[in-house]
CSV table of C-alpha atoms in Angstrom, one decimal:
chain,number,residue,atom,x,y,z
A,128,UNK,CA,0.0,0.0,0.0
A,129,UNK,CA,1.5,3.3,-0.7
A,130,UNK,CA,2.4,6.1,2.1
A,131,UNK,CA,0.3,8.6,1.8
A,132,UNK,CA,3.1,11.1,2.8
A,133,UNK,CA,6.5,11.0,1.2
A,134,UNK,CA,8.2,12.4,4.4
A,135,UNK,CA,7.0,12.4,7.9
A,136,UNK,CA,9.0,15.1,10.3
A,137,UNK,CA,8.4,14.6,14.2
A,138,UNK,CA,8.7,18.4,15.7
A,139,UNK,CA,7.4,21.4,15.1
A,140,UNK,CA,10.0,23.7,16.4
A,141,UNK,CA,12.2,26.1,14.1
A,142,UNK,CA,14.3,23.2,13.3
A,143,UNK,CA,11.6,20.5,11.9
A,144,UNK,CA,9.5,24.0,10.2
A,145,UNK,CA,12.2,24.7,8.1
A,146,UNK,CA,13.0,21.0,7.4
A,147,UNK,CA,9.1,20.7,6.4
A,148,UNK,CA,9.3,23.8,4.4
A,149,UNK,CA,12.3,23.1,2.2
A,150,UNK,CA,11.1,19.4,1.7
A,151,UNK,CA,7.6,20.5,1.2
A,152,UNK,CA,9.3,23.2,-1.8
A,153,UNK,CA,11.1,20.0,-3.3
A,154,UNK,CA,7.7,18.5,-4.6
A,155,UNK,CA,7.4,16.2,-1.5
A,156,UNK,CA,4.1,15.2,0.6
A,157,UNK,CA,5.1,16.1,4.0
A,158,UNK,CA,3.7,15.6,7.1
A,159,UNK,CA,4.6,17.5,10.3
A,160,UNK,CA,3.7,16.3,13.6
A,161,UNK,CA,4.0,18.8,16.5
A,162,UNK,CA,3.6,17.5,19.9
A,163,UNK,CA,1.4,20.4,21.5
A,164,UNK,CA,1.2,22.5,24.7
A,165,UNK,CA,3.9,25.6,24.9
A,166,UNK,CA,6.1,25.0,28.0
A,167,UNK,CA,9.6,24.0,27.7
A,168,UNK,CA,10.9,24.4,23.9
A,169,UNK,CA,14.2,26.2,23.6
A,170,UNK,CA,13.2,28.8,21.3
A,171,UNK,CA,10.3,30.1,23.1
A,172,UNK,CA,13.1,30.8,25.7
A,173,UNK,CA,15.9,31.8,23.0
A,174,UNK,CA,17.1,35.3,22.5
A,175,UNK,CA,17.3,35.1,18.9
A,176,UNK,CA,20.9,35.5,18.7
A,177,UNK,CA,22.9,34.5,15.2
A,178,UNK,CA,26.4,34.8,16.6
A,179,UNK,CA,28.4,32.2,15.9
A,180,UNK,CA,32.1,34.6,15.9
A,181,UNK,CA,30.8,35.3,19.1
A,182,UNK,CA,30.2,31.8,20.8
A,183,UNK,CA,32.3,29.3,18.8
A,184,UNK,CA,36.3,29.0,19.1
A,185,UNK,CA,38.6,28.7,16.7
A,186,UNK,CA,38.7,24.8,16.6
A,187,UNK,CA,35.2,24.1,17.2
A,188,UNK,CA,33.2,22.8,13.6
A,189,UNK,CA,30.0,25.1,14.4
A,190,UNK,CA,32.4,27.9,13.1
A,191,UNK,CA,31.8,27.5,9.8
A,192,UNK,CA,28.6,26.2,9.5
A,193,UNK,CA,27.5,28.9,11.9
A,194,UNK,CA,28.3,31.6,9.5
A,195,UNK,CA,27.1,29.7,6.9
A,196,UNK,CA,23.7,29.7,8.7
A,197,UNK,CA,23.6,33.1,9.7
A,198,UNK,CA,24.0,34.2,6.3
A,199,UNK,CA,21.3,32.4,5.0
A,200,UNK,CA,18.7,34.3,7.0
A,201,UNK,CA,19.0,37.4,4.9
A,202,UNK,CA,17.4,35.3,1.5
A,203,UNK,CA,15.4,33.5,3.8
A,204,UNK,CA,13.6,36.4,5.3
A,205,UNK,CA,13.0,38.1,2.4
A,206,UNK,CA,12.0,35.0,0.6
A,207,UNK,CA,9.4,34.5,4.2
A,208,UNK,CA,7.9,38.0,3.9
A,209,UNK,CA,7.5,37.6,0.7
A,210,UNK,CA,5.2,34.5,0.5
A,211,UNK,CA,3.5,35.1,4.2
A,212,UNK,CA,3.9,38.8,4.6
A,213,UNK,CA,5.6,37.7,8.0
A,214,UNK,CA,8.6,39.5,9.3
A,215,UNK,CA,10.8,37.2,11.1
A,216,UNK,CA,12.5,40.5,12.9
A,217,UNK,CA,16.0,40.2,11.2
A,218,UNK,CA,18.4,42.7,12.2
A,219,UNK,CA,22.2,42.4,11.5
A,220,UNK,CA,24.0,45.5,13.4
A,221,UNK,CA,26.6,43.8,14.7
A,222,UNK,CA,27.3,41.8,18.3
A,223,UNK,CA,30.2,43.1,21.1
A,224,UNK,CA,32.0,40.7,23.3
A,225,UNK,CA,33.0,42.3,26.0
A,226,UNK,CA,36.3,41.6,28.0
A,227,UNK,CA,36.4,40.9,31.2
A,228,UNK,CA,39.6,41.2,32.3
A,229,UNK,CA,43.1,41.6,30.5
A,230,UNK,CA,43.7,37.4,30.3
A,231,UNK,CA,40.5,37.9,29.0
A,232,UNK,CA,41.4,41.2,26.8
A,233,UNK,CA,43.9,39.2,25.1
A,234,UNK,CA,41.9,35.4,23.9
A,235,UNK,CA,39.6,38.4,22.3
A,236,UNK,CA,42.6,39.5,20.4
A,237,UNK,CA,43.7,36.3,19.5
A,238,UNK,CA,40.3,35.3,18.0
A,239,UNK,CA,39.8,38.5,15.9
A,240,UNK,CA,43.0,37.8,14.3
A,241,UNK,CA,42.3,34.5,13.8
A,242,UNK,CA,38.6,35.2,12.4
A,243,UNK,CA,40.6,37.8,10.3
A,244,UNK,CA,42.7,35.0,8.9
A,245,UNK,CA,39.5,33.2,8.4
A,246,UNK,CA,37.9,36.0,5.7
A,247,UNK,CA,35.7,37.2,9.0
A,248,UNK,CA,35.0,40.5,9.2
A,249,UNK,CA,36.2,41.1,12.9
A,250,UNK,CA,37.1,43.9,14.8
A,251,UNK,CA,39.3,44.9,18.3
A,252,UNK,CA,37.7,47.8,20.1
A,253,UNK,CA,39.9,49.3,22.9
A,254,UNK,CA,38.0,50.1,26.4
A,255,UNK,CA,37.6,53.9,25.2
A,256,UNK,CA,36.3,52.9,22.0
A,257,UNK,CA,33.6,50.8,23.4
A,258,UNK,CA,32.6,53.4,26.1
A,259,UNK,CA,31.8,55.8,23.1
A,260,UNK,CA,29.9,53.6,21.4
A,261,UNK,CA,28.2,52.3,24.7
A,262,UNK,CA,28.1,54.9,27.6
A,263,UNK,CA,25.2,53.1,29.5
A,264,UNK,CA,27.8,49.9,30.3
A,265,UNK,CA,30.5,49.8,33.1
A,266,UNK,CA,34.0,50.2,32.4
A,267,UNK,CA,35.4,47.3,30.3
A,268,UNK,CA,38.9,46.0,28.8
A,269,UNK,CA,37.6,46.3,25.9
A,270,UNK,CA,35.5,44.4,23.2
A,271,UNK,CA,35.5,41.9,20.1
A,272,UNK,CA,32.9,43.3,17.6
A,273,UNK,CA,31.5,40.9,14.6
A,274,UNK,CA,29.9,43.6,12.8
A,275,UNK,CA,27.6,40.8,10.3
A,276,UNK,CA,26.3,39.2,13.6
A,277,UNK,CA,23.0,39.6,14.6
A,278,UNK,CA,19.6,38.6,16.0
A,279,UNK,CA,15.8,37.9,15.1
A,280,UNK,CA,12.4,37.4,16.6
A,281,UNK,CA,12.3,33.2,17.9
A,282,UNK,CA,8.5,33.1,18.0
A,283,UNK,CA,8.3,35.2,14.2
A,284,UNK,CA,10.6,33.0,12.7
A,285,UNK,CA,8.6,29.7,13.7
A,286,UNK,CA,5.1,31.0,12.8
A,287,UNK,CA,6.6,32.4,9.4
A,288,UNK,CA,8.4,29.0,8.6
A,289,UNK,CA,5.2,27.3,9.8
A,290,UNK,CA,3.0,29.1,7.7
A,291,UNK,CA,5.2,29.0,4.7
A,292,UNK,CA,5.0,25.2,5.0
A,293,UNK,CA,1.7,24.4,5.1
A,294,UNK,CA,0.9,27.3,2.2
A,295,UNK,CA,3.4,24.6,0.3
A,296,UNK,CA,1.4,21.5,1.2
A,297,UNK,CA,2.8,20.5,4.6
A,298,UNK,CA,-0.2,18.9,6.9
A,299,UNK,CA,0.5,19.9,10.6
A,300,UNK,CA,-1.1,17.3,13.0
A,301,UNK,CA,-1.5,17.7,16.8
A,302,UNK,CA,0.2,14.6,17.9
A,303,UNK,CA,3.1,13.5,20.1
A,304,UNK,CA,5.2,10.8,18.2
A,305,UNK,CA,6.3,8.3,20.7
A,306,UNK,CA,8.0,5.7,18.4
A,307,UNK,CA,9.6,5.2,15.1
A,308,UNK,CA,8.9,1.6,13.7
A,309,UNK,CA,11.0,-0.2,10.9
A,310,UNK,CA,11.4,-3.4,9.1
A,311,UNK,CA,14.6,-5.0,7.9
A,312,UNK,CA,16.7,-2.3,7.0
A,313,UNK,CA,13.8,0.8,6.4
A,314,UNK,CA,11.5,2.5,8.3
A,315,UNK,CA,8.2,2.3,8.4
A,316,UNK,CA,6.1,4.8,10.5
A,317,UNK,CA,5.8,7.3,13.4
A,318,UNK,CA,4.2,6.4,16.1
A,319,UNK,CA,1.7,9.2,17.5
A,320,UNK,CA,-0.3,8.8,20.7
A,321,UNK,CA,-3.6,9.7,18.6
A,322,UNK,CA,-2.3,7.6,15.2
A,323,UNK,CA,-0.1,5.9,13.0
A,324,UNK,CA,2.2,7.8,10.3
A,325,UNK,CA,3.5,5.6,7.4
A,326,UNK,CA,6.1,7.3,5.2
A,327,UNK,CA,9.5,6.0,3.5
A,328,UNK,CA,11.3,8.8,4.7
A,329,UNK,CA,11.3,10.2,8.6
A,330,UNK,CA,13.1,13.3,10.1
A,331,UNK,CA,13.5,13.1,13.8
A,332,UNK,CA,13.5,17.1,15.1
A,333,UNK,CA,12.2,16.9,18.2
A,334,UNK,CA,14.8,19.1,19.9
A,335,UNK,CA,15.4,18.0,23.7
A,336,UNK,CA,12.9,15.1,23.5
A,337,UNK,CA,14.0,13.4,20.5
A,338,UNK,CA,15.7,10.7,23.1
A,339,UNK,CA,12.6,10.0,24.0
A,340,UNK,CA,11.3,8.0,20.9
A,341,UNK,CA,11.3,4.6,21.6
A,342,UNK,CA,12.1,2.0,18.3
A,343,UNK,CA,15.7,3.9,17.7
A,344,UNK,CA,18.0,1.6,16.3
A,345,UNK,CA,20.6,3.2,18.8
A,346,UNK,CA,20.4,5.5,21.5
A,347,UNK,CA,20.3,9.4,21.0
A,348,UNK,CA,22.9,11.1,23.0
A,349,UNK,CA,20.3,14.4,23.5
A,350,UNK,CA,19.5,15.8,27.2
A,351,UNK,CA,17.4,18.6,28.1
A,352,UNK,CA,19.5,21.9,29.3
A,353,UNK,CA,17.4,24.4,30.9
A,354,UNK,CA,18.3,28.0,30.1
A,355,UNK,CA,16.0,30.9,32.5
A,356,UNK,CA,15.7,34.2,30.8
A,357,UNK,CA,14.6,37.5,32.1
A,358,UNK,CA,13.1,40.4,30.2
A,359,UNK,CA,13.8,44.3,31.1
A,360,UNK,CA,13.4,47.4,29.9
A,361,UNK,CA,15.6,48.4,27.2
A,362,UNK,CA,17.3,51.6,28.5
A,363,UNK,CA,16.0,55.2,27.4
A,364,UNK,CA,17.6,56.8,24.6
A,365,UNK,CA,20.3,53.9,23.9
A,366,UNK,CA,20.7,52.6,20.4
A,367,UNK,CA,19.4,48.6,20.1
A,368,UNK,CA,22.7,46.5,20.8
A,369,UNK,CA,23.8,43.3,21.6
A,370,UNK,CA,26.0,42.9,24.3
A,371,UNK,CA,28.0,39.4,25.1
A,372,UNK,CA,29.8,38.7,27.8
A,373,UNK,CA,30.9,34.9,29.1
A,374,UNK,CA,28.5,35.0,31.9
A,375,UNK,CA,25.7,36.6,30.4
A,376,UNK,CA,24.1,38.8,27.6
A,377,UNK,CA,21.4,41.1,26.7
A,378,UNK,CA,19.7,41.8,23.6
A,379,UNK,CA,17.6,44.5,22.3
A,380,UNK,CA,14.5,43.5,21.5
A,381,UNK,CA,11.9,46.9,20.6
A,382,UNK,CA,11.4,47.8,24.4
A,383,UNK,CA,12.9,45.4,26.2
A,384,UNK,CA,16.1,44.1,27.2
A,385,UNK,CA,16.3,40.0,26.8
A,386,UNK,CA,18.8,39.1,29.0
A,387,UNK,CA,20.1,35.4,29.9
A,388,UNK,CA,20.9,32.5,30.3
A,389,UNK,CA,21.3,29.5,32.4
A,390,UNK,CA,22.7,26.3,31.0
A,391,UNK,CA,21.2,23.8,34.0
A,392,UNK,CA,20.9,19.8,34.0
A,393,UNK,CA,17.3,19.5,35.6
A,394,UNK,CA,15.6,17.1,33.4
A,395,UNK,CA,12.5,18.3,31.6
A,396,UNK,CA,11.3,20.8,34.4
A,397,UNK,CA,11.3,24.5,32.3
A,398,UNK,CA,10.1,26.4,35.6
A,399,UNK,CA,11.6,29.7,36.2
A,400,UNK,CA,13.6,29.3,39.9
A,401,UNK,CA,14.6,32.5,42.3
A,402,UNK,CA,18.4,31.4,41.7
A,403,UNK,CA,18.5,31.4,38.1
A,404,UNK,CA,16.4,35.0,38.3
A,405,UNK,CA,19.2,36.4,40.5
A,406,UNK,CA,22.0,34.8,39.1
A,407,UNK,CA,20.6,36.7,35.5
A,408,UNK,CA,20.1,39.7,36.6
A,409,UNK,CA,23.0,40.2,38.6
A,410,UNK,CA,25.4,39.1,35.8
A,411,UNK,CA,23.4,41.9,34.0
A,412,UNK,CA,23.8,44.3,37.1
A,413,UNK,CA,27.5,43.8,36.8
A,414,UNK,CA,27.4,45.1,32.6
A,415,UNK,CA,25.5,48.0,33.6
A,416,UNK,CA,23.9,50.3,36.0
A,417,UNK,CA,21.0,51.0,33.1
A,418,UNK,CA,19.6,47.2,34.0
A,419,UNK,CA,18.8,48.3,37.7
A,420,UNK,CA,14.7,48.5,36.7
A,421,UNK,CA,12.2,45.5,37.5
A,422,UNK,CA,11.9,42.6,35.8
A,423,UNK,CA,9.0,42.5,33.2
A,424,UNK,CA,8.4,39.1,32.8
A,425,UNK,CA,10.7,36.0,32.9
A,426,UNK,CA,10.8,32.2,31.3
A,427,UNK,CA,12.2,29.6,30.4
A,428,UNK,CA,12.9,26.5,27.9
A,429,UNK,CA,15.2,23.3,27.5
A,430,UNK,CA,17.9,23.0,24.8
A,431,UNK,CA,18.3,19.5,23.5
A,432,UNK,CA,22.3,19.6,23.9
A,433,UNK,CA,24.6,16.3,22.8
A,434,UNK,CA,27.5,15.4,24.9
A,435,UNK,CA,30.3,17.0,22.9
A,436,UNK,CA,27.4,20.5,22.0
A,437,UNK,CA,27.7,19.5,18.8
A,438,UNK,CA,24.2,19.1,16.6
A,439,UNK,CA,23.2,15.6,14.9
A,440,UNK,CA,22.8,16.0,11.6
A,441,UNK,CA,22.0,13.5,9.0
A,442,UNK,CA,21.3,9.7,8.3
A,443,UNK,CA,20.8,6.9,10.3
A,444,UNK,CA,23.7,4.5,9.1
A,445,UNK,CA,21.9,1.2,9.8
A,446,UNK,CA,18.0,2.0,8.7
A,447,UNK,CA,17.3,3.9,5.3
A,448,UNK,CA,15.2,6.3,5.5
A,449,UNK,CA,15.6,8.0,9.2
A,450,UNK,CA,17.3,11.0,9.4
A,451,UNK,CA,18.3,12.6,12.3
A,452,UNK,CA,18.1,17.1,12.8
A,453,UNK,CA,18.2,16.9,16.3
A,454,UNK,CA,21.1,18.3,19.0
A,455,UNK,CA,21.4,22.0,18.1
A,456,UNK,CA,22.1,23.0,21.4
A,457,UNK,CA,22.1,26.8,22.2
A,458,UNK,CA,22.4,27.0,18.3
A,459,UNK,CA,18.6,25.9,17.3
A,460,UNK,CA,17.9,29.7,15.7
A,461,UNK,CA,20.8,30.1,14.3
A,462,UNK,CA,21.3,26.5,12.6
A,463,UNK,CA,17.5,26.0,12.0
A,464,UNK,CA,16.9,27.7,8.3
A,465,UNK,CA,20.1,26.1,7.1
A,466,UNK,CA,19.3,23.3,8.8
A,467,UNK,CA,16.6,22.7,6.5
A,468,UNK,CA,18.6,23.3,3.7
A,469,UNK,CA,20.5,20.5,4.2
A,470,UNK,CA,18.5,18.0,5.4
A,471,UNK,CA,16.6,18.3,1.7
A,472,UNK,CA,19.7,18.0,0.1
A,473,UNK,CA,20.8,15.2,1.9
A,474,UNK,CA,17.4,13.3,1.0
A,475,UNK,CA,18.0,14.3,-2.3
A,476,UNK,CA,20.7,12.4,-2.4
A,477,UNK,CA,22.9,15.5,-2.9
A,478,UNK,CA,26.3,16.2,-1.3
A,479,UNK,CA,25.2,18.9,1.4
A,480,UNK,CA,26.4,22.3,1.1
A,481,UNK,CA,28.4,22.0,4.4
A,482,UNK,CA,30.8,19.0,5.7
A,483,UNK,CA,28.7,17.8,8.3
A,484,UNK,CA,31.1,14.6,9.2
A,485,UNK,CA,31.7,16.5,12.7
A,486,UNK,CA,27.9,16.0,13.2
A,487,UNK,CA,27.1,12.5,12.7
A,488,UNK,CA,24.3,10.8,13.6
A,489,UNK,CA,27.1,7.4,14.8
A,490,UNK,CA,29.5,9.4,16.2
A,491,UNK,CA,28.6,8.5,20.0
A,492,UNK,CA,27.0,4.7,19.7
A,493,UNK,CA,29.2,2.7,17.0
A,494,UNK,CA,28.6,-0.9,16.6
């Protein structure tokens, strides 16, 4: 009997919405399940950032696909507005990472030139520079500033993406998928608590709960990582920035000030706790006086982060047809538009326009 969908993607999320949307452009029937309720996904909690001079080192893979990704937001935001009318709230002014200290002051150094070496626009500003451009924050050491780095709007980005999809075809079904079933060497179905989704190809982007679908033909190295967030106001009559420092950040966001985050091991409980709301806003505090105002509202979400913070992207080795978009960490927003990219190209049966052997769906349970 034939499937009636050609591809069946389990999560909803930024991630499995552009993965629906790109597959859905390709011709294929697509079915997206998306597991319900609003508590606990990571980019209801994320700030939006695209930074990945900011937050990646020199050795660590995400660097180049990072950029990659965060240059791919400018085509697909314009390509978004113009089939929805939606916009995602791209802006790309540039992020500063503050030094701390002088140790500090000088790994900044070291990574602009090496970003500069890299074909990265990347810039050192000295502690006097960075007070002009920035009165409101506390004296600093000075800053690394990635002038294409930039931000947009979490909850924008997945209603656009979503919306885009189904205008292409995709069906969205309430549903949790709770298994993947497969016979011989191919899969079969998704397993849903309400029914039964039969499709010869499967893309598993359930973001910190991917682990939990039972019938994996190996176990999926993704935990939940709960990050708390705090909003504020923005302060009056300062330009919109981003500011990044190691313990913290803040991010303009039309009046208010999204500042964060947490990175804490408590299992799938996304409530909001008095430590993590202290230990935010007095890593804030320290940036600058202009945060001293009350807190507007506060949240928070789990990341689905792999052991070595690397994403899995990419095929099951040992049963055709599952693939695997799962793992992106604190990198879900940045990663997810590209992320879709590649996951079509991959089913395809194209070479994908990044080297994603770093991210392999094997590299933590070989046998």
């Amino acid at each position: 009997m034939t499937a009636p969908y050609d591809v069946v993607v389990i999560g909803a999320g930024p991630v499995g919405a552009a993965c629906a949307r790109e597959l859905a452009a390709s011709g294929r029937r697509v079915q997206l399940l998306e597991a319900g309720g609003d508590q606990g996904q990571a980019w209801r909690a994320a700030a939006g950032m695209l930074a990945p001079q900011i937050e990646a080192g020199p050795d660590d893979p995400l660097v180049e696909l990072g950029v990659a990704a965060r240059e791919h937001y400018r085509p697909l935001a314009d390509a978004l507005l113009d089939s929805t009318g939606m916009d995602i709230g791209l802006w790309q002014e540039g992020i500063a990472s503050i030094a701390v200290d002088e140790t500090h002051a000088g790994e900044l150094r070291s990574t602009v030139a090496w970003q500069r070496q890299q074909g990265m626009l990347s810039d050192w500003l000295d502690a006097e520079e960075v007070q002009a451009r920035w009165p409101w924050l506390r004296p600093t050491q000075g800053a690394l500033w990635a002038p294409h780095e930039g931000a947009l709007e979490p909850e924008k980005l997945v209603r656009a993406l979503l919306a885009d999809a189904q205008r292409l075809g995709v069906g969205l079904v309430h549903d949790r998928a709770t298994a993947v079933e497969w016979r011989g060497d191919r899969v079969e179905c998704v397993v849903g608590q309400q029914a039964r989704y039969r499709a010869p190809d499967i893309v598993l982007a359930a973001g910190a709960w991917s682990g939990l679908i039972d019938g994996l033909p190996r176990p999926l190295s993704v935990a939940p990582v709960r990050g708390q967030m705090v909003a504020l106001a923005w302060p009056k009559d300062a330009q919109r920035a981003i500011i990044y420092r190691r313990d913290c950040y803040v991010v303009a966001r039309g009046d208010e000030a999204i500042a964060g985050s947490t990175m804490e091991y408590a299992g799938f409980r996304p409530e909001v706790t008095e430590e993590g709301r202290l230990g935010i806003t007095g890593a804030i505090a320290s940036l600058s006086a202009a945060f001293d105002g009350p807190i507007l509202r506060t949240w928070s979400g789990l990341r689905p982060v792999t052991p070595d913070g690397l994403p899995i992207l990419g095929a099951e080795p040992r049963v055709g047809g599952l693939w695997y978009a799962t793992g992106h960490g604190r990198n879900g927003i940045l990663l997810a538009g590209l992320t879709g990219v590649l996951v079509r190209q991959l089913l395809d049966g194209e070479p994908p326009a990044e080297d994603l052997s770093a991210f392999a769906p094997d590299r933590f349970w070989r046998w």
